[in-house]
PDB file of C-alpha atoms in Angstrom:
ATOM      1  CA  ASP A 293      85.929  -1.363 -70.104  1.00  0.00           C
ATOM      2  CA  LEU A 294      83.251  -2.234 -72.640  1.00  0.00           C
ATOM      3  CA  TYR A 295      80.765  -2.951 -69.879  1.00  0.00           C
ATOM      4  CA  ASP A 296      81.480   0.352 -68.122  1.00  0.00           C
ATOM      5  CA  LEU A 297      79.877   2.317 -70.964  1.00  0.00           C
ATOM      6  CA  ASP A 298      76.944   4.310 -69.642  1.00  0.00           C
ATOM      7  CA  LEU A 299      73.971   3.648 -71.935  1.00  0.00           C
ATOM      8  CA  GLU A 300      71.955   6.498 -70.501  1.00  0.00           C
ATOM      9  CA  ASP A 301      74.340   9.022 -72.088  1.00  0.00           C
ATOM     10  CA  THR A 302      73.686   7.698 -75.615  1.00  0.00           C
ATOM     11  CA  ALA A 303      69.898   7.422 -75.275  1.00  0.00           C
ATOM     12  CA  PRO A 304      69.066  11.104 -76.027  1.00  0.00           C
ATOM     13  CA  GLU A 305      71.185  11.014 -79.186  1.00  0.00           C
ATOM     14  CA  ALA A 306      69.449   7.854 -80.419  1.00  0.00           C
ATOM     15  CA  ALA A 307      66.030   9.302 -79.622  1.00  0.00           C
ATOM     16  CA  ALA A 308      66.866  12.443 -81.602  1.00  0.00           C
ATOM     17  CA  LEU A 309      67.714  10.345 -84.653  1.00  0.00           C
ATOM     18  CA  GLU A 310      64.479   8.344 -84.464  1.00  0.00           C
ATOM     19  CA  HIS A 311      62.158  11.332 -84.105  1.00  0.00           C
ATOM     20  CA  PRO A 312      62.587  14.104 -86.669  1.00  0.00           C
ATOM     21  CA  ASN A 313      62.216  17.698 -85.646  1.00  0.00           C
ATOM     22  CA  GLU A 314      58.562  18.681 -86.111  1.00  0.00           C
ATOM     23  CA  SER A 315      59.439  22.244 -87.078  1.00  0.00           C
ATOM     24  CA  THR A 316      61.655  21.217 -90.017  1.00  0.00           C
ATOM     25  CA  ASP A 317      60.013  18.015 -91.290  1.00  0.00           C
ATOM     26  CA  ILE A 318      57.376  18.871 -93.936  1.00  0.00           C
ATOM     27  CA  ASP A 319      55.305  15.825 -92.957  1.00  0.00           C
ATOM     28  CA  TYR A 320      54.674  17.434 -89.574  1.00  0.00           C
ATOM     29  CA  LEU A 321      53.763  20.878 -90.884  1.00  0.00           C
ATOM     30  CA  PRO A 322      50.056  21.636 -90.614  1.00  0.00           C
ATOM     31  CA  ILE A 323      48.345  22.270 -93.923  1.00  0.00           C
ATOM     32  CA  ASP A 324      47.359  25.915 -94.140  1.00  0.00           C
ATOM     33  CA  GLU A 325      47.217  28.676 -96.709  1.00  0.00           C
ATOM     34  CA  HIS A 326      51.012  29.107 -96.544  1.00  0.00           C
ATOM     35  CA  ASN A 327      52.027  25.579 -97.545  1.00  0.00           C
ATOM     36  CA  LEU A 328      48.928  24.414 -99.430  1.00  0.00           C
ATOM     37  CA  GLU A 329      50.462  24.593-102.901  1.00  0.00           C
ATOM     38  CA  LYS A 330      53.581  22.787-101.684  1.00  0.00           C
ATOM     39  CA  SER A 331      51.574  19.886-100.288  1.00  0.00           C
ATOM     40  CA  PHE A 332      49.088  19.266-103.088  1.00  0.00           C
ATOM     41  CA  PRO A 333      49.145  19.865-106.850  1.00  0.00           C
ATOM     42  CA  LEU A 334      46.362  22.043-108.230  1.00  0.00           C
ATOM     43  CA  ASP A 335      44.978  19.126-110.263  1.00  0.00           C
ATOM     44  CA  TYR A 336      44.727  16.980-107.110  1.00  0.00           C
ATOM     45  CA  MET A 337      42.840  19.753-105.309  1.00  0.00           C
ATOM     46  CA  LYS A 338      40.419  20.182-108.226  1.00  0.00           C
ATOM     47  CA  ARG A 339      39.671  16.466-108.380  1.00  0.00           C
ATOM     48  CA  ALA A 340      39.110  16.265-104.627  1.00  0.00           C
ATOM     49  CA  VAL A 341      36.717  19.250-104.610  1.00  0.00           C
ATOM     50  CA  GLU A 342      34.787  17.968-107.638  1.00  0.00           C
ATOM     51  CA  TYR A 343      34.520  14.499-106.117  1.00  0.00           C
ATOM     52  CA  PHE A 344      33.304  15.872-102.781  1.00  0.00           C
ATOM     53  CA  ASP A 345      30.863  18.376-104.319  1.00  0.00           C
ATOM     54  CA  GLU A 346      29.259  15.996-106.829  1.00  0.00           C
ATOM     55  CA  LYS A 347      25.477  16.053-106.368  1.00  0.00           C
ATOM     56  CA  ASP A 348      22.934  13.292-106.833  1.00  0.00           C
ATOM     57  CA  PRO A 349      20.530  14.495-109.581  1.00  0.00           C
ATOM     58  CA  LEU A 350      17.516  12.867-107.906  1.00  0.00           C
ATOM     59  CA  THR A 351      17.937  14.212-104.390  1.00  0.00           C
ATOM     60  CA  GLY A 352      20.101  17.297-104.982  1.00  0.00           C
ATOM     61  CA  GLN A 353      22.314  16.277-102.068  1.00  0.00           C
ATOM     62  CA  ARG A 354      25.985  15.392-102.098  1.00  0.00           C
ATOM     63  CA  LYS A 355      26.678  11.882-103.280  1.00  0.00           C
ATOM     64  CA  ARG A 356      29.563  11.275-100.889  1.00  0.00           C
ATOM     65  CA  ASN A 357      30.333  11.903 -97.261  1.00  0.00           C
ATOM     66  CA  TRP A 358      33.734  12.785 -95.839  1.00  0.00           C
ATOM     67  CA  CYS A 359      34.655   9.153 -95.062  1.00  0.00           C
ATOM     68  CA  THR A 360      34.290   8.192 -98.716  1.00  0.00           C
ATOM     69  CA  VAL A 361      36.333  11.171 -99.885  1.00  0.00           C
ATOM     70  CA  LYS A 362      39.005  10.434 -97.288  1.00  0.00           C
ATOM     71  CA  HIS A 363      39.241   6.843 -98.526  1.00  0.00           C
ATOM     72  CA  ILE A 364      39.828   7.948-102.139  1.00  0.00           C
ATOM     73  CA  PHE A 365      42.034  10.984-101.380  1.00  0.00           C
ATOM     74  CA  ARG A 366      44.121   9.617 -98.512  1.00  0.00           C
ATOM     75  CA  ARG A 367      46.609  12.497 -98.396  1.00  0.00           C
ATOM     76  CA  ILE A 368      43.926  14.964 -97.257  1.00  0.00           C
ATOM     77  CA  PRO A 369      44.032  14.972 -93.444  1.00  0.00           C
ATOM     78  CA  ASN A 370      40.605  16.457 -92.652  1.00  0.00           C
ATOM     79  CA  SER A 371      37.433  17.866 -94.155  1.00  0.00           C
ATOM     80  CA  HIS A 372      38.501  21.467 -93.540  1.00  0.00           C
ATOM     81  CA  CYS A 373      41.066  21.080 -96.307  1.00  0.00           C
ATOM     82  CA  ILE A 374      38.263  20.680 -98.857  1.00  0.00           C
ATOM     83  CA  SER A 375      37.036  24.231 -98.178  1.00  0.00           C
ATOM     84  CA  ARG A 376      40.628  25.509 -98.404  1.00  0.00           C
ATOM     85  CA  PHE A 377      41.072  23.620-101.663  1.00  0.00           C
ATOM     86  CA  ARG A 378      37.808  25.071-103.003  1.00  0.00           C
ATOM     87  CA  LYS A 379      38.916  28.624-102.225  1.00  0.00           C
ATOM     88  CA  TYR A 380      42.352  28.022-103.722  1.00  0.00           C
ATOM     89  CA  VAL A 381      40.910  26.517-106.926  1.00  0.00           C
ATOM     90  CA  GLU A 382      38.302  29.287-107.297  1.00  0.00           C
ATOM     91  CA  ASN A 383      41.102  31.862-107.163  1.00  0.00           C
ATOM     92  CA  GLY A 384      42.909  30.115-109.995  1.00  0.00           C
ATOM     93  CA  GLY A 385      45.612  28.530-107.896  1.00  0.00           C
ATOM     94  CA  THR A 386      46.599  31.648-105.993  1.00  0.00           C
ATOM     95  CA  LYS A 387      46.180  32.443-102.324  1.00  0.00           C
ATOM     96  CA  LYS A 388      44.741  35.905-102.977  1.00  0.00           C
TER      97      LYS A 388
END
């Protein structure tokens, strides 16, 4: 009887346990203006923007490119978040 167990019937249940639901897991939520403050503390956003915007006094250009910033601030998924962070910080930590 043990060998008569159909393994195909249990496969969808096991797959559901291994892969969380993308709509409820906060790690899968895209970072936008609605969940920005939940994903990153204001201090983290300020440090990331200041680090990215720092200028070289000799050339007047940014000291760092996106790859360098991404290496230091690993939680930031893409460069578009820096502009969102900048806007959020300029507004004093509010979305408006």
